[in-house]
Coordinates of C-alpha atoms in Angstrom, one line a residue:
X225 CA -28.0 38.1 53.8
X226 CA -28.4 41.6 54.5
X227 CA -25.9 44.2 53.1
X228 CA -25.7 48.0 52.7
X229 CA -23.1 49.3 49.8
X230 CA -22.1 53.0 49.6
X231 CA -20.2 53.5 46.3
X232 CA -17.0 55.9 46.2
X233 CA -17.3 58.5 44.4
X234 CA -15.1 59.3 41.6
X235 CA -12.4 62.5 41.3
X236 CA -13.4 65.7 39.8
X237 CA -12.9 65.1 35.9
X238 CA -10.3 68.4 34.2
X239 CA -12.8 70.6 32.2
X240 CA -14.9 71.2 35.2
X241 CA -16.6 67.7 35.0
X242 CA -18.1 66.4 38.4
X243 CA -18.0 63.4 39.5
X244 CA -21.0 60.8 39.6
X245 CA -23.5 61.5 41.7
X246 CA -22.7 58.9 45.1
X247 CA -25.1 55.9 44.9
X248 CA -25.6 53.9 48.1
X249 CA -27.7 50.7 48.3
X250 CA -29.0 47.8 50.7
X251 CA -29.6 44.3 49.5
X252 CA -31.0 41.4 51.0
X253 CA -32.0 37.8 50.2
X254 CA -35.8 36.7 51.2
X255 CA -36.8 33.6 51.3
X256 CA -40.3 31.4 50.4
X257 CA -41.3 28.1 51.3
X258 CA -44.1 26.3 50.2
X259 CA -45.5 22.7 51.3
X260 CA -46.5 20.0 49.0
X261 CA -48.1 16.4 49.5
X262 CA -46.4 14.5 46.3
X263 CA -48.8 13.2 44.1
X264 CA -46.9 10.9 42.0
X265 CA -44.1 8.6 42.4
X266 CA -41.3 7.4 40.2
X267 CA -39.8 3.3 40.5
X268 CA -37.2 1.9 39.0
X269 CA -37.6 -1.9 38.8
X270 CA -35.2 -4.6 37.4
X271 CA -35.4 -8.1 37.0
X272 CA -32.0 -10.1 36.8
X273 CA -31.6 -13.7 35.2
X274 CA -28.9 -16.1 34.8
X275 CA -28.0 -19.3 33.3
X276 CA -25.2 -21.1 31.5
X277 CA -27.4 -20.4 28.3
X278 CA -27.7 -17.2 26.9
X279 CA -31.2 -17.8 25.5
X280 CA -32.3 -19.9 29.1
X281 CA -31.3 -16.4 30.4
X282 CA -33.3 -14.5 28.1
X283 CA -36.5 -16.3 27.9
X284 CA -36.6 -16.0 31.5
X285 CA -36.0 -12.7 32.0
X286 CA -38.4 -12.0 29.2
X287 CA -41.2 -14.1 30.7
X288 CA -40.6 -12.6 34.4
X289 CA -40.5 -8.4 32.3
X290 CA -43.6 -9.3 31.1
X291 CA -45.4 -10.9 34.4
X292 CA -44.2 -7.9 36.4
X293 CA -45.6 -5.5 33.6
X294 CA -49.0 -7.3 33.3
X295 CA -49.5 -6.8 37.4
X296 CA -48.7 -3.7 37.0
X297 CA -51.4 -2.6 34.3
X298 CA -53.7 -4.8 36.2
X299 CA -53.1 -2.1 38.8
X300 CA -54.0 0.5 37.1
X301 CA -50.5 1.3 35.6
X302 CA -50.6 2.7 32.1
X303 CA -48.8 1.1 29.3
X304 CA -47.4 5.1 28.4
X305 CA -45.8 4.7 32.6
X306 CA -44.0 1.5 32.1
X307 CA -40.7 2.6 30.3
X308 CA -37.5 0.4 29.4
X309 CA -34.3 2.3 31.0
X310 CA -31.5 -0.9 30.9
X311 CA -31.0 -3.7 29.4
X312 CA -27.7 -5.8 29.4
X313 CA -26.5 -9.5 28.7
X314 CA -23.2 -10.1 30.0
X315 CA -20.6 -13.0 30.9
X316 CA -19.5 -14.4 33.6
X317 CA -16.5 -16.4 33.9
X318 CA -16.9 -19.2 36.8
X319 CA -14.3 -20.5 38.3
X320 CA -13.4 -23.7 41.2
X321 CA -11.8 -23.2 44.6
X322 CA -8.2 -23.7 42.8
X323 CA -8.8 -20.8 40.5
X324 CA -9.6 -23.2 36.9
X325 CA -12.3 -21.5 34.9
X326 CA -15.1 -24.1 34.8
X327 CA -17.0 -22.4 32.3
X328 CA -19.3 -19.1 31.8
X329 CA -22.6 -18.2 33.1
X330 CA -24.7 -15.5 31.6
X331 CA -26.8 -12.8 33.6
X332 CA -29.3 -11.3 31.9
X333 CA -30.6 -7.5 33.7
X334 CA -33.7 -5.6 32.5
X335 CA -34.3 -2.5 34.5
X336 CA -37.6 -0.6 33.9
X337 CA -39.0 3.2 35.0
X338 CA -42.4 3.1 36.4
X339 CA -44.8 6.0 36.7
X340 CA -47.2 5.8 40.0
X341 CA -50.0 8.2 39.6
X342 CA -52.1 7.0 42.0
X343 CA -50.2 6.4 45.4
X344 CA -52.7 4.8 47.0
X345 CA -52.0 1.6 45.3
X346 CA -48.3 2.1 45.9
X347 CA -47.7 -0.7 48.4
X348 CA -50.0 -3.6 46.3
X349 CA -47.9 -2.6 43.3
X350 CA -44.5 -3.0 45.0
X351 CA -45.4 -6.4 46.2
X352 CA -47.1 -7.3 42.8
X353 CA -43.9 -6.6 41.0
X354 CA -42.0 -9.0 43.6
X355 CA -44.0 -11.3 43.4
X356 CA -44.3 -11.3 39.8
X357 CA -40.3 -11.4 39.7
X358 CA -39.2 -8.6 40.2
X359 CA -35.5 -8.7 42.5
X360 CA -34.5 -5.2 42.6
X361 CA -36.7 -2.5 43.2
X362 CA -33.6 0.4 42.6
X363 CA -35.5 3.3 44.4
X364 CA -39.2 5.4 44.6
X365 CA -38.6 9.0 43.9
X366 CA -41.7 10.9 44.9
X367 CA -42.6 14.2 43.2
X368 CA -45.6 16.8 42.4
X369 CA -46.7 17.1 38.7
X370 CA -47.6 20.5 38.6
X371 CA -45.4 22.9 40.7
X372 CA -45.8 26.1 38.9
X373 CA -48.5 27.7 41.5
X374 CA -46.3 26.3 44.1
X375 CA -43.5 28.6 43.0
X376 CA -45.0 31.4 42.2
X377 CA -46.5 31.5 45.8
X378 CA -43.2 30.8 47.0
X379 CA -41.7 33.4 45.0
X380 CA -44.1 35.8 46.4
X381 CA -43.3 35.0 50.4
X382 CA -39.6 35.6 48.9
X383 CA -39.8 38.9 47.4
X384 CA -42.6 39.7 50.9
X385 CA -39.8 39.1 52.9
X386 CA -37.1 40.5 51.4
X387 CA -38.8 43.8 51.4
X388 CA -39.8 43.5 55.4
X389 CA -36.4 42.9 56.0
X390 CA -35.6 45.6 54.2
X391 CA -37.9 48.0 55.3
X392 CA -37.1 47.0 58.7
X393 CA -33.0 47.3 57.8
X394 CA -33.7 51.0 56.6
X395 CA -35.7 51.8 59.1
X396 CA -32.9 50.8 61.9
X397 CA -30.1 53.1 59.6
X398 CA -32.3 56.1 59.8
X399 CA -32.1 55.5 55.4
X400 CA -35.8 55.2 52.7
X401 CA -35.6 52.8 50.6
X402 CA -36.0 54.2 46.9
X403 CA -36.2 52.6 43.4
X404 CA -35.1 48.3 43.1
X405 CA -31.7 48.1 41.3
X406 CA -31.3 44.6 40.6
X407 CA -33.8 41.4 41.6
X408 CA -33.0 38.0 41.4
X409 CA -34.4 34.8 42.7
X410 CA -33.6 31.0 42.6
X411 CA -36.3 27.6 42.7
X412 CA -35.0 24.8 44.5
X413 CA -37.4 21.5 45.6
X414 CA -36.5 18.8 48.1
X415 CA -35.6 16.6 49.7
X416 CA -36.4 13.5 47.5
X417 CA -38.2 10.8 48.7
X418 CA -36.3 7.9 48.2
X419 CA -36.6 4.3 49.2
X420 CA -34.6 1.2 48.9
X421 CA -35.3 -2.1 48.2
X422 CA -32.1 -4.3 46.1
X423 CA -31.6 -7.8 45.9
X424 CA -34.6 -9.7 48.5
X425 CA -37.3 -7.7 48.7
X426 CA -39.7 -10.3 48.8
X427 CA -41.2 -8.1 51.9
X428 CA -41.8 -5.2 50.4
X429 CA -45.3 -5.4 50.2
X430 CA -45.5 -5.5 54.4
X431 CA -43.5 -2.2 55.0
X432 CA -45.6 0.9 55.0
X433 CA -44.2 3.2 52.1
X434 CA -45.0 7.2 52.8
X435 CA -44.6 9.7 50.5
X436 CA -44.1 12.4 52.7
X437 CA -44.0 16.1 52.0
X438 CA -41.9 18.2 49.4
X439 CA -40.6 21.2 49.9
X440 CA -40.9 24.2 47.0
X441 CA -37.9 26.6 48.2
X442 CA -37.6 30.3 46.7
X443 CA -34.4 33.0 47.3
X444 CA -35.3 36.6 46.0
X445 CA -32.4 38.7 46.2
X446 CA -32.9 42.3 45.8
X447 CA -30.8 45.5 46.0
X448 CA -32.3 49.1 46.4
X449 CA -30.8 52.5 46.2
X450 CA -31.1 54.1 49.4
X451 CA -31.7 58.2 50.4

């Protein structure tokens, strides 16, 4: 967005005051991008159990939590990466074709967050989990760790550009660009990652998972007085 903003001056003040001296400006909006391979990746994995018993149901779930955590330290996954993000036990009321409650079954769900630092090992650990009981894998989010250099070099191409495009702007109007009045800038990152695997994902192991690239995205916008 380029813009160039001449401001009115203001009548002659009684006393013999002048008006403000006439300021004119030019802004624009630059814009940085920077390219990143993700380095770490972000799994929500749940594990859903049911019976007409409340304890069958959590014994179960229990014993399947605790296989699918033990595959994944045996991977490599630290104890500090596996974290607890649901857990809920609740009713269901059963009923026959005629619509005559036969009695209630209870569904257990235990839904964990999973921190992947090493990617390589992605694929193994998705079918580990399955295998190990895992029946809903909710989503991978993939992400970079450290992005701070990332944005500064993107808010460096931002502010770069901004000023060619102002340079070039003034240039065209015949006007010199003089002191900055106002900067700005906004950090934006994406897209996400994101993969899906709910209910029978049994075969997750046998489709290639790829993290991809992420995208660091800086917008400078600055205004300058103009002469």
């Amino acid at each position: 967005m380029i813009g160039l903003v001449a401001c009115q001056a203001s009548p002659v003040l009684a006393g013999g005051g002048g008006a403000p001296p006439q300021v004119r400006t030019l802004s624009v909006n630059g814009n940085g991008k920077v390219y990143l391979t993700p380095d770490v990746a972000y799994i929500n994995i749940g594990v859903q159990s049911q019976s007409e018993s409340v304890s069958d149901a959590l014994n179960e779930n229990s014993r399947k939590a605790q296989a699918i955590a033990n595959a994944l330290k045996e991977l490599g996954v630290e104890e500090k990466d596996i974290q607890t993000s649901a857990f809920n036990i609740f009713p269901q009321q059963q009923y026959d074709p005629e619509g005559k409650m036969t009695g209630i079954l209870y569904v257990v769900d235990n839904t964990v967050n999973v921190t992947v630092r090493d990617l390589t090992v992605l694929g193994k650990l998705l079918d580990a989990a399955v295998r190990a009981g895992a029946n809903n894998i909710y989503g991978i989010t993939f992400d970079v760790v450290d992005k701070s250099k990332a944005i500064t070099e993107a808010r460096q191409l931002a502010a770069e550009d901004a000023r060619r495009q102002a340079e070039e702007l003034a240039g065209a109007a015949g006007v010199k660009l003089a002191r900055v009045q106002n900067i700005s800038s906004y950090v934006s990152s994406g897209p996400a990652s994101l993969y899906d695997a709910k209910g029978g994902a049994a075969a997750v192991g046998q489709v290639p998972i790829s993290a991809g690239q992420m995208v660091i995205s800086v917008d400078v916008n600055i205004t300058y007085e103009i002469e």
